[in-house]
CSV table of C-alpha atoms and ligand atoms in Angstrom, one decimal:
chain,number,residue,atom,x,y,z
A,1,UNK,CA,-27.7,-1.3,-21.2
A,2,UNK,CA,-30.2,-1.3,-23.4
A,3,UNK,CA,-31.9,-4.8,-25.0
A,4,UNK,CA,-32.1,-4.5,-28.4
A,5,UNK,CA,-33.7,-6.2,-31.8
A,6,UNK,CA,-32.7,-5.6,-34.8
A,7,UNK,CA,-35.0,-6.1,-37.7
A,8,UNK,CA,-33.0,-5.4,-41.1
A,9,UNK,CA,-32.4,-6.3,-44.7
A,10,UNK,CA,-28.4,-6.4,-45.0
A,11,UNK,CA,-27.7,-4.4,-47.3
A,12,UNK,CA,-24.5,-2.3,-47.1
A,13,UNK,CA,-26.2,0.5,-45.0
A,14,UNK,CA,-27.3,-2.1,-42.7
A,15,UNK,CA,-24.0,-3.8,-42.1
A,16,UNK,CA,-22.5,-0.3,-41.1
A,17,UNK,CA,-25.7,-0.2,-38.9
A,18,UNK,CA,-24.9,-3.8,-37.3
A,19,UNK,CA,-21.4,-2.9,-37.2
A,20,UNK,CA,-22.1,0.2,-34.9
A,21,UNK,CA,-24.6,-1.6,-33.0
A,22,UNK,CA,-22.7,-4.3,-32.0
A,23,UNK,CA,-19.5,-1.9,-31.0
A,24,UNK,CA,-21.6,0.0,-29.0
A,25,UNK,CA,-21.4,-0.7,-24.9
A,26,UNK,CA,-25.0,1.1,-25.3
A,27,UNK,CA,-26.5,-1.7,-26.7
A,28,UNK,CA,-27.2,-5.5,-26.0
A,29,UNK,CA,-28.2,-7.1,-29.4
A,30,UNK,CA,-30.4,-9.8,-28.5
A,31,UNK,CA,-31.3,-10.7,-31.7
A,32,UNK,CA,-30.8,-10.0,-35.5
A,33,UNK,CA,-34.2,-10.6,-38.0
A,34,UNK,CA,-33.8,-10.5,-41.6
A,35,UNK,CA,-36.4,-9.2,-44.0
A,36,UNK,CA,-36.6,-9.6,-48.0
A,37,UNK,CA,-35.6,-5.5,-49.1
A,38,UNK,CA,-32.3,-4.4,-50.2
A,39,UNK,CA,-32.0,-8.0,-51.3
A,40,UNK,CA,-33.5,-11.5,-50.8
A,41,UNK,CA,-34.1,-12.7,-47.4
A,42,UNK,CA,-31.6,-15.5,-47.8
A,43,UNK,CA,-28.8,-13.0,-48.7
A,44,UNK,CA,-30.1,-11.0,-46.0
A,45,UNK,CA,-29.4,-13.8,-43.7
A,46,UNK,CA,-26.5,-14.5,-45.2
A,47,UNK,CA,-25.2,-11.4,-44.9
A,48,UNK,CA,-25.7,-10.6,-41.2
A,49,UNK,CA,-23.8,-13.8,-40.1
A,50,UNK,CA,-21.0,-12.2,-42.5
A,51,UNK,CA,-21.1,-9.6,-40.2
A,52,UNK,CA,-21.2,-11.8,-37.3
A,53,UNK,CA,-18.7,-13.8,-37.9
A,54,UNK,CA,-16.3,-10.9,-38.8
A,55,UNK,CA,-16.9,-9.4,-35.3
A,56,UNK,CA,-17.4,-12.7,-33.2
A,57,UNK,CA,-19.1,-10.1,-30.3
A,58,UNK,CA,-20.3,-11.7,-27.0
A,59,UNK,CA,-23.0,-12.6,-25.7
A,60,UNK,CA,-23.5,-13.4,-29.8
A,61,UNK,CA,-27.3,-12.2,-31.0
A,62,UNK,CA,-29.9,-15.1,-32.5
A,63,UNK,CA,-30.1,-14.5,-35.9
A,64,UNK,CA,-34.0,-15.8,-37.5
A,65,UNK,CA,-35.0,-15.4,-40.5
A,66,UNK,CA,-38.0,-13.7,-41.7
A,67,UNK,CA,-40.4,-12.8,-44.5
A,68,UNK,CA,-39.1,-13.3,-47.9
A,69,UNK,CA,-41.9,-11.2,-49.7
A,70,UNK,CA,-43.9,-8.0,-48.8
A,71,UNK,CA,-47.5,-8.9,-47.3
A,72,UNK,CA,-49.1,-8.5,-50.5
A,73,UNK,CA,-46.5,-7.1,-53.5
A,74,UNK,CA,-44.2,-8.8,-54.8
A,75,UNK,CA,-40.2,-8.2,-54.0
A,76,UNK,CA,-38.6,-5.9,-55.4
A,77,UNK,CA,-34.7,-5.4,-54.4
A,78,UNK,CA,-32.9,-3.1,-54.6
A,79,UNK,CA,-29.2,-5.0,-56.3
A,80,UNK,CA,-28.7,-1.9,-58.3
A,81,UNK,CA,-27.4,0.3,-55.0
A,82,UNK,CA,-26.3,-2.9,-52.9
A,83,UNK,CA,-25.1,-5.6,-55.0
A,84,UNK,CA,-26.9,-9.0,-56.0
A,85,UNK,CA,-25.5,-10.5,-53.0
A,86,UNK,CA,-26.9,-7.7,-51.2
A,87,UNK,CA,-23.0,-6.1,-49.8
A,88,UNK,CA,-21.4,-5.3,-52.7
A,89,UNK,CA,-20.9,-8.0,-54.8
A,90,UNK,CA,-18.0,-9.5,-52.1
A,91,UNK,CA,-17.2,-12.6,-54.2
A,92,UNK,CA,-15.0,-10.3,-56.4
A,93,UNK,CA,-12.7,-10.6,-53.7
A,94,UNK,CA,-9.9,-13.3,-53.7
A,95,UNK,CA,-7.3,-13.8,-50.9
A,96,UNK,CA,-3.6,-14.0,-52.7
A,97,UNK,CA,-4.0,-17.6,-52.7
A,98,UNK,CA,-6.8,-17.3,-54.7
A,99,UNK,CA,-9.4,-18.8,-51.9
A,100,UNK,CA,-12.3,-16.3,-51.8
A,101,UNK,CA,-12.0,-13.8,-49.0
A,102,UNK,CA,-15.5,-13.8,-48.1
A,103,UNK,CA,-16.9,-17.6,-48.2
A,104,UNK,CA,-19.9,-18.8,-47.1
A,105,UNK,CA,-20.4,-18.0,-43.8
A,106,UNK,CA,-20.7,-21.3,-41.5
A,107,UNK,CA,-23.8,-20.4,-39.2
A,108,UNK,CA,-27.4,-20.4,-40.6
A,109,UNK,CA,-30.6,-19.2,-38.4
A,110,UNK,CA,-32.0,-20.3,-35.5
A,111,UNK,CA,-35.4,-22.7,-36.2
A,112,UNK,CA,-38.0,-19.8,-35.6
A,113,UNK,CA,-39.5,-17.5,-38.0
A,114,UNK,CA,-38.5,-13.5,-37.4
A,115,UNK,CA,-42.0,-12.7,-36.4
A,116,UNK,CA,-42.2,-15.2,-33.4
A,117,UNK,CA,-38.5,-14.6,-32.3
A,118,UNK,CA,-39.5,-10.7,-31.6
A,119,UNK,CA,-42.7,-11.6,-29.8
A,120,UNK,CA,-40.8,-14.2,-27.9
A,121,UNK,CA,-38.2,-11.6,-26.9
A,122,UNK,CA,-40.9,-8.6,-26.2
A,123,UNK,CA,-42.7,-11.2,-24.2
A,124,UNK,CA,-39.3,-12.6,-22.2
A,125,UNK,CA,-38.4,-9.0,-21.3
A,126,UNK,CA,-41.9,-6.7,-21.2
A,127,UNK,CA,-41.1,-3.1,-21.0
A,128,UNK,CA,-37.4,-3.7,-22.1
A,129,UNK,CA,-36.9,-4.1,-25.6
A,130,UNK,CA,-36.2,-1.5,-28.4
A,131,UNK,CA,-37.0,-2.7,-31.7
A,132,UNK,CA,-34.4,-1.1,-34.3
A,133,UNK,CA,-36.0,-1.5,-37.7
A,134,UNK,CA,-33.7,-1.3,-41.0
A,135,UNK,CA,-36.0,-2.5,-43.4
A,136,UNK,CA,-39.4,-3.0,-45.0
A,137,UNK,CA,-42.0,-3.8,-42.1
A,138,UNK,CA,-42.8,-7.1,-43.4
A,139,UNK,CA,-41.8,-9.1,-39.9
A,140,UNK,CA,-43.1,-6.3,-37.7
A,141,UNK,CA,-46.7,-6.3,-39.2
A,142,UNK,CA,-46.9,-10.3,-39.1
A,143,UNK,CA,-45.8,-10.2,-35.3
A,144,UNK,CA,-48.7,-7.5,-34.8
A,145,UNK,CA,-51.3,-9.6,-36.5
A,146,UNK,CA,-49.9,-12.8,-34.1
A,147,UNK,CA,-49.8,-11.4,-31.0
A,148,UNK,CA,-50.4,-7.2,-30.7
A,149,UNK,CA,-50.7,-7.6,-27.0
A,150,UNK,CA,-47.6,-8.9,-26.7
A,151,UNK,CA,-46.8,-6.5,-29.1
A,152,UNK,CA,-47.8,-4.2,-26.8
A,153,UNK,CA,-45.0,-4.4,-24.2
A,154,UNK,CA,-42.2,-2.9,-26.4
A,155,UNK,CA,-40.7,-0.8,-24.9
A,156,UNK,CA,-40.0,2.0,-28.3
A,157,UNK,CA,-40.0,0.9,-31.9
A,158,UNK,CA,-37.2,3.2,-33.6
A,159,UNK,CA,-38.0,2.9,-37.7
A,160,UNK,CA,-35.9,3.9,-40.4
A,161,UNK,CA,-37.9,4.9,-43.0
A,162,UNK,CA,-40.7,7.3,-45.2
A,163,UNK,CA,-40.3,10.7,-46.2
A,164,UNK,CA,-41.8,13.7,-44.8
A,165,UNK,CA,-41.0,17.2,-46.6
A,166,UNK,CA,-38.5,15.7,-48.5
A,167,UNK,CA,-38.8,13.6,-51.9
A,168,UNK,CA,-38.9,9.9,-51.9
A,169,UNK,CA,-36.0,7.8,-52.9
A,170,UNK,CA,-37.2,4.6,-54.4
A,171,UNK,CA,-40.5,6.9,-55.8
A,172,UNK,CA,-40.6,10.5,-55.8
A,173,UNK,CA,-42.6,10.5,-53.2
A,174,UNK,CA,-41.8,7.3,-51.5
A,175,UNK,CA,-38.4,5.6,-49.1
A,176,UNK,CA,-37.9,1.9,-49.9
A,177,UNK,CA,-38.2,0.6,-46.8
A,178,UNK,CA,-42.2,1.9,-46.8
A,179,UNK,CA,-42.8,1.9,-50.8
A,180,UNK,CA,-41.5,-2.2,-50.1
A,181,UNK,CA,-44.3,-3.0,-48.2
A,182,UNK,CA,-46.7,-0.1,-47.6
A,183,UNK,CA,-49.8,-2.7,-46.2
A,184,UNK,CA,-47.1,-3.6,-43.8
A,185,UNK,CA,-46.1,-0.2,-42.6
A,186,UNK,CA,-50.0,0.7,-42.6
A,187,UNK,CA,-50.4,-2.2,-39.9
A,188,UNK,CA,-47.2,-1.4,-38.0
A,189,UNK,CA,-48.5,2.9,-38.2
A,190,UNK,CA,-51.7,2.0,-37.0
A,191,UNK,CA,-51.0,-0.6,-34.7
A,192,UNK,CA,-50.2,2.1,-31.5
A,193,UNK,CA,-46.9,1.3,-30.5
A,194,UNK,CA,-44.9,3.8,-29.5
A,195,UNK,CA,-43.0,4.5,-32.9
A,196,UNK,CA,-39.9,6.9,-33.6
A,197,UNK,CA,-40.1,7.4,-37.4
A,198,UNK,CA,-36.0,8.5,-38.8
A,199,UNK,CA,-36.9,9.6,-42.3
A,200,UNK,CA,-35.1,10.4,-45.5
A,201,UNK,CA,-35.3,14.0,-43.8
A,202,UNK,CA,-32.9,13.6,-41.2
A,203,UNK,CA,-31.2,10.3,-43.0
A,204,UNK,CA,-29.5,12.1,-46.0
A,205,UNK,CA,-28.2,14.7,-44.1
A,206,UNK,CA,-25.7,12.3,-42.7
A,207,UNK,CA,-23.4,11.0,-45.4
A,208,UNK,CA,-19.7,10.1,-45.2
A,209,UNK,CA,-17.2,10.1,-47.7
A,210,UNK,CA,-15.1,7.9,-49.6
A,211,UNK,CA,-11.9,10.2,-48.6
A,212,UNK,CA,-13.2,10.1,-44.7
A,213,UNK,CA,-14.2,6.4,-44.6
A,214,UNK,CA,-10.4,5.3,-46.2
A,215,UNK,CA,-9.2,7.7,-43.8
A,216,UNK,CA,-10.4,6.2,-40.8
A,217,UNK,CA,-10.6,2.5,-41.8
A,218,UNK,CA,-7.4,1.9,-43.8
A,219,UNK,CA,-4.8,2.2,-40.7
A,220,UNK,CA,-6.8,-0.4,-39.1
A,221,UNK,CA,-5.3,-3.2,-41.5
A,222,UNK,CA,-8.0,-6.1,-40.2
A,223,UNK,CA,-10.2,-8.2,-41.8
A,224,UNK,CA,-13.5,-5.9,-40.5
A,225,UNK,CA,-11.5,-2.6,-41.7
A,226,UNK,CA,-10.9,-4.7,-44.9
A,227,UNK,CA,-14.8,-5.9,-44.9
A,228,UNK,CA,-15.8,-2.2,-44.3
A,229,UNK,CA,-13.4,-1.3,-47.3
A,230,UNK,CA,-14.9,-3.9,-49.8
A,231,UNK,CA,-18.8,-4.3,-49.1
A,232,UNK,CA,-18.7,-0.2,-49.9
A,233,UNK,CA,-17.1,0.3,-52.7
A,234,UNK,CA,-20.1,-0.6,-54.8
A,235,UNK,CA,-22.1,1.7,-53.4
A,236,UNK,CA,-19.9,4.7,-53.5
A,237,UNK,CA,-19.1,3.8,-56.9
A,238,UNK,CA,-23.1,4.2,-57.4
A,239,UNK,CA,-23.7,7.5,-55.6
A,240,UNK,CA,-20.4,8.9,-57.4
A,241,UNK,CA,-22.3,8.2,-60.4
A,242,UNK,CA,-25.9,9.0,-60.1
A,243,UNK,CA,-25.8,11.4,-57.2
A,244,UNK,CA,-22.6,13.6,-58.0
A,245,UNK,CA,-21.2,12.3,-53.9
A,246,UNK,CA,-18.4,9.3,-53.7
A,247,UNK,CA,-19.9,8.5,-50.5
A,248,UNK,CA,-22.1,6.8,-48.2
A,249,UNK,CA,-26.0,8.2,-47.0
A,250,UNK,CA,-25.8,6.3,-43.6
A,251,UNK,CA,-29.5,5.9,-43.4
A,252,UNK,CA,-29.7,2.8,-40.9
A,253,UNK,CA,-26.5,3.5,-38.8
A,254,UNK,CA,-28.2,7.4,-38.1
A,255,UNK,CA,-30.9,4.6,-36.6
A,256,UNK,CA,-29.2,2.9,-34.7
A,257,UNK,CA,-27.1,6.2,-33.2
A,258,UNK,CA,-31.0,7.3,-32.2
A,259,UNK,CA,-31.3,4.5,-29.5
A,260,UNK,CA,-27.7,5.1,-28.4
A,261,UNK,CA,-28.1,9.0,-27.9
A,262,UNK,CA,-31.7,10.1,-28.5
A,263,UNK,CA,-29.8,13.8,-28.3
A,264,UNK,CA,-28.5,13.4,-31.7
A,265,UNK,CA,-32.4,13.9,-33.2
A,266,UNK,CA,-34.8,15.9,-32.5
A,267,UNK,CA,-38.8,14.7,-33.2
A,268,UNK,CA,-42.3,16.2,-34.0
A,269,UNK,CA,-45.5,14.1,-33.0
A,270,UNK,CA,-47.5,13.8,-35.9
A,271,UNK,CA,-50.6,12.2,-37.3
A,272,UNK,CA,-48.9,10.0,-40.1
A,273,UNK,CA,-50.6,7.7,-42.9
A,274,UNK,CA,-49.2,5.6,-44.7
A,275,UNK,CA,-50.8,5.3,-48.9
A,276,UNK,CA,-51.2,2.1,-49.9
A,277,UNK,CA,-53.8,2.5,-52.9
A,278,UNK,CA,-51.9,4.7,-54.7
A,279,UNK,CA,-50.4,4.4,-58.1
A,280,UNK,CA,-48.0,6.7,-58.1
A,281,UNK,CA,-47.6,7.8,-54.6
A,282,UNK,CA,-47.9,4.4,-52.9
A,283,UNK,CA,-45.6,4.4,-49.6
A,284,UNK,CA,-45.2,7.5,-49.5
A,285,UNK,CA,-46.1,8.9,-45.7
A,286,UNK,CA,-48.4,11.1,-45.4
A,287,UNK,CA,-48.3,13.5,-42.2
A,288,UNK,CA,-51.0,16.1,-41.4
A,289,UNK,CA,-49.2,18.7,-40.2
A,290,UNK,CA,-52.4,21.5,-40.2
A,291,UNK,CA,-52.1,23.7,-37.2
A,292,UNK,CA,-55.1,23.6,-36.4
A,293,UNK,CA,-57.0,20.7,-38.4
A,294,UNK,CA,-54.9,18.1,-38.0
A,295,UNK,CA,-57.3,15.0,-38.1
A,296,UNK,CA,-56.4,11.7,-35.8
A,297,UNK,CA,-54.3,11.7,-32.6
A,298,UNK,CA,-50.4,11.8,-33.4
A,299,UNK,CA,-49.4,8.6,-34.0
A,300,UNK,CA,-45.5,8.9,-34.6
A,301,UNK,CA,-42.8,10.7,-33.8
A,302,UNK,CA,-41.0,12.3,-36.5
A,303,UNK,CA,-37.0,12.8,-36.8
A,304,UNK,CA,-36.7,16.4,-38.5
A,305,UNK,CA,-33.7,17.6,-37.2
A,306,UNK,CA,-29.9,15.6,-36.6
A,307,UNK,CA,-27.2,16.8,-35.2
A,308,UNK,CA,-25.2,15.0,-38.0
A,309,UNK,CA,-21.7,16.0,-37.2
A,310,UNK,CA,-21.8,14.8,-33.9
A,311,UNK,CA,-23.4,11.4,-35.5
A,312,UNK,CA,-20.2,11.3,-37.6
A,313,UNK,CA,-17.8,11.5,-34.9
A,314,UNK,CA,-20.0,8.7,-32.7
A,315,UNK,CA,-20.0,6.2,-35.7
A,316,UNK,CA,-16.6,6.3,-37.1
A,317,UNK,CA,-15.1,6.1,-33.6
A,318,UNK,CA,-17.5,3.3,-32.6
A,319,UNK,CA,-17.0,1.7,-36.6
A,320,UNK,CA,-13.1,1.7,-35.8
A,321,UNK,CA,-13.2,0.4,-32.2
A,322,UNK,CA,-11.3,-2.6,-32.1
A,323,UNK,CA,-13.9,-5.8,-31.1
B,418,RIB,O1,-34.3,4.1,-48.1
B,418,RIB,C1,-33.1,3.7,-47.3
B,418,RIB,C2,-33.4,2.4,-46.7
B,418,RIB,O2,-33.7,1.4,-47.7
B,418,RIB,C3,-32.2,1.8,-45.9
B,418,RIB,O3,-32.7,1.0,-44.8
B,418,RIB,C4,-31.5,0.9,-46.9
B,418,RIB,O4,-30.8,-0.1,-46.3
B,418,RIB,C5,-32.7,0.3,-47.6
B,418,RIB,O5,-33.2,-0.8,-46.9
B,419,CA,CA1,-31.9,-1.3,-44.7
């Protein structure tokens, strides 16, 4: 059983991702952190105690709340692919008697800022914990600059985000989850922990369908099936649109698969820098991948291949696995 914290910005992508995580018998989901990113940190918050309380799972993570702005930029979401409540706009939804199907969720975060909830967890449980991150690196890089021994005693840091050989998607050379806060992810890149970077390389290989999704989910007839139904639609609608594919690119549950079957990738250590003064490229990640002049010591290790078939069958099963 692996301990497990997950640092995210819900976010459709990352409620699939929470979804899978907290179906998996892999994983023990200590805790949940939210980040300003796909939308404010509040709706992040927000949105992972939807989640939550969809799925009531036990022993039931914290939930703290974290940075609501990058380290030094200011926020930009991203409502446009996720919603402006950050899942898909989910107050269009009535129930027959006209109550809304999604309210407000009851819970709200524990008293503790993000950043000292994963240092207090590291700390509790050296050597143990795997740090999933979803989002920008906002909370990661103010936990480094509190404590970095502490820091120290993670046990992996598994991060979705940059892009290698492959364009950018928020930037054409940059991810969102860097180009957010790339002084963040220059702290968390050069900080030495032992990082596992899943970039848009290996991310946008692993996309499901609308046709496959309805397939699985719709015989479920639940509220989660119905959730998983609803928070989406916006987002297929979107990639329909713009990228010619009704479907899903399931960059943070690939992410979460990685710490349930490292198998499913395979990485490169590489010497990777993170550009923060740029004006056009900044966030974009910058590997040195010289044979033979490849300047500093490798620093992450790089997802370029996925076994995304196999990732697919893993996620829907565990997406459709009764709690
Ligand atoms: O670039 C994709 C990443 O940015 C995903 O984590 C998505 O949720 C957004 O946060
Ligand atoms: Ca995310």
């Amino acid at each position: 059983m692996k301990r497990v914290i997950i640092d995210t910005d819900p976010g459709i992508d990352d409620a699939l991702a929470l979804f899978l995580a907290l179906r998996s018998p892999e994983m023990r989901v200590e805790a949940i952190t939210t980040v300003a990113g796909n939308a404010s940190v509040e709706n992040c918050t927000r949105n992972a105690f939807r989640v939550l309380e969809l799925l009531n799972p036990e022993p039931r993570p914290i939930v703290a709340q974290g940075a609501a702005r990058p380290l030094e930029r200011e926020h930009r979401g991203a409502e446009e692919v996720h919603g402006s409540d950050g899942l898909g706009e989910l107050s269009r939804y009535q129930n027959p008697d006209g109550s809304p199907r999604y309210p407000e969720p009851r819970e709200g975060p524990a008293p503790t800022h993000a950043a000292d909830l994963i240092l207090e967890l590291i700390g509790r449980y050296p050597g143990e914990m795997s740090l999933i991150t979803l989002g920008p690196l906002t909370n990661v890089a103010q936990a480094l600059l509190r404590d970095r021994d502490t820091m120290g005693k993670v046990q992996q840091v598994i991060c979705m985000g940059g892009a290698v050989l492959v364009p950018g998607n928020t930037s054409p050379t940059a991810e969102f989850n860097i180009a957010t806060d790339p002084e963040a992810a220059r702290i968390v890149f050069t900080s030495g922990l032992p990082l596992t970077l899943i970039p848009l390389d290996v991310t946008e290989r692993v996309r499901i369908s609308e046709e496959a999704l309805r397939t699985w989910v719709e015989p479920l007839a639940d509220p989660p099936a119905q959730f998983l139904l609803d928070c989406t639609a916006q987002v297929i609608a979107f990639s329909g649109k713009f990228e010619g594919f009704p479907g899903i690119i399931l960059h943070d549950p690939l992410t979460v698969g990685v710490v349930i079957d490292r198998s499913l990738v395979k990485t490169q250590p590489l010497y990777v820098q993170v550009e923060t003064r740029g004006e056009i490229t900044a966030g974009m990640t910058v590997a040195d991948r010289r044979p033979f002049r490849a300047e500093g010591r490798p620093n992450v290790e790089v997802a370029f291949e996925v076994e995304a078939d196999r990732f697919l069958t893993l996620f829907m099963e565990r997406l459709c696995r009764r709690s």
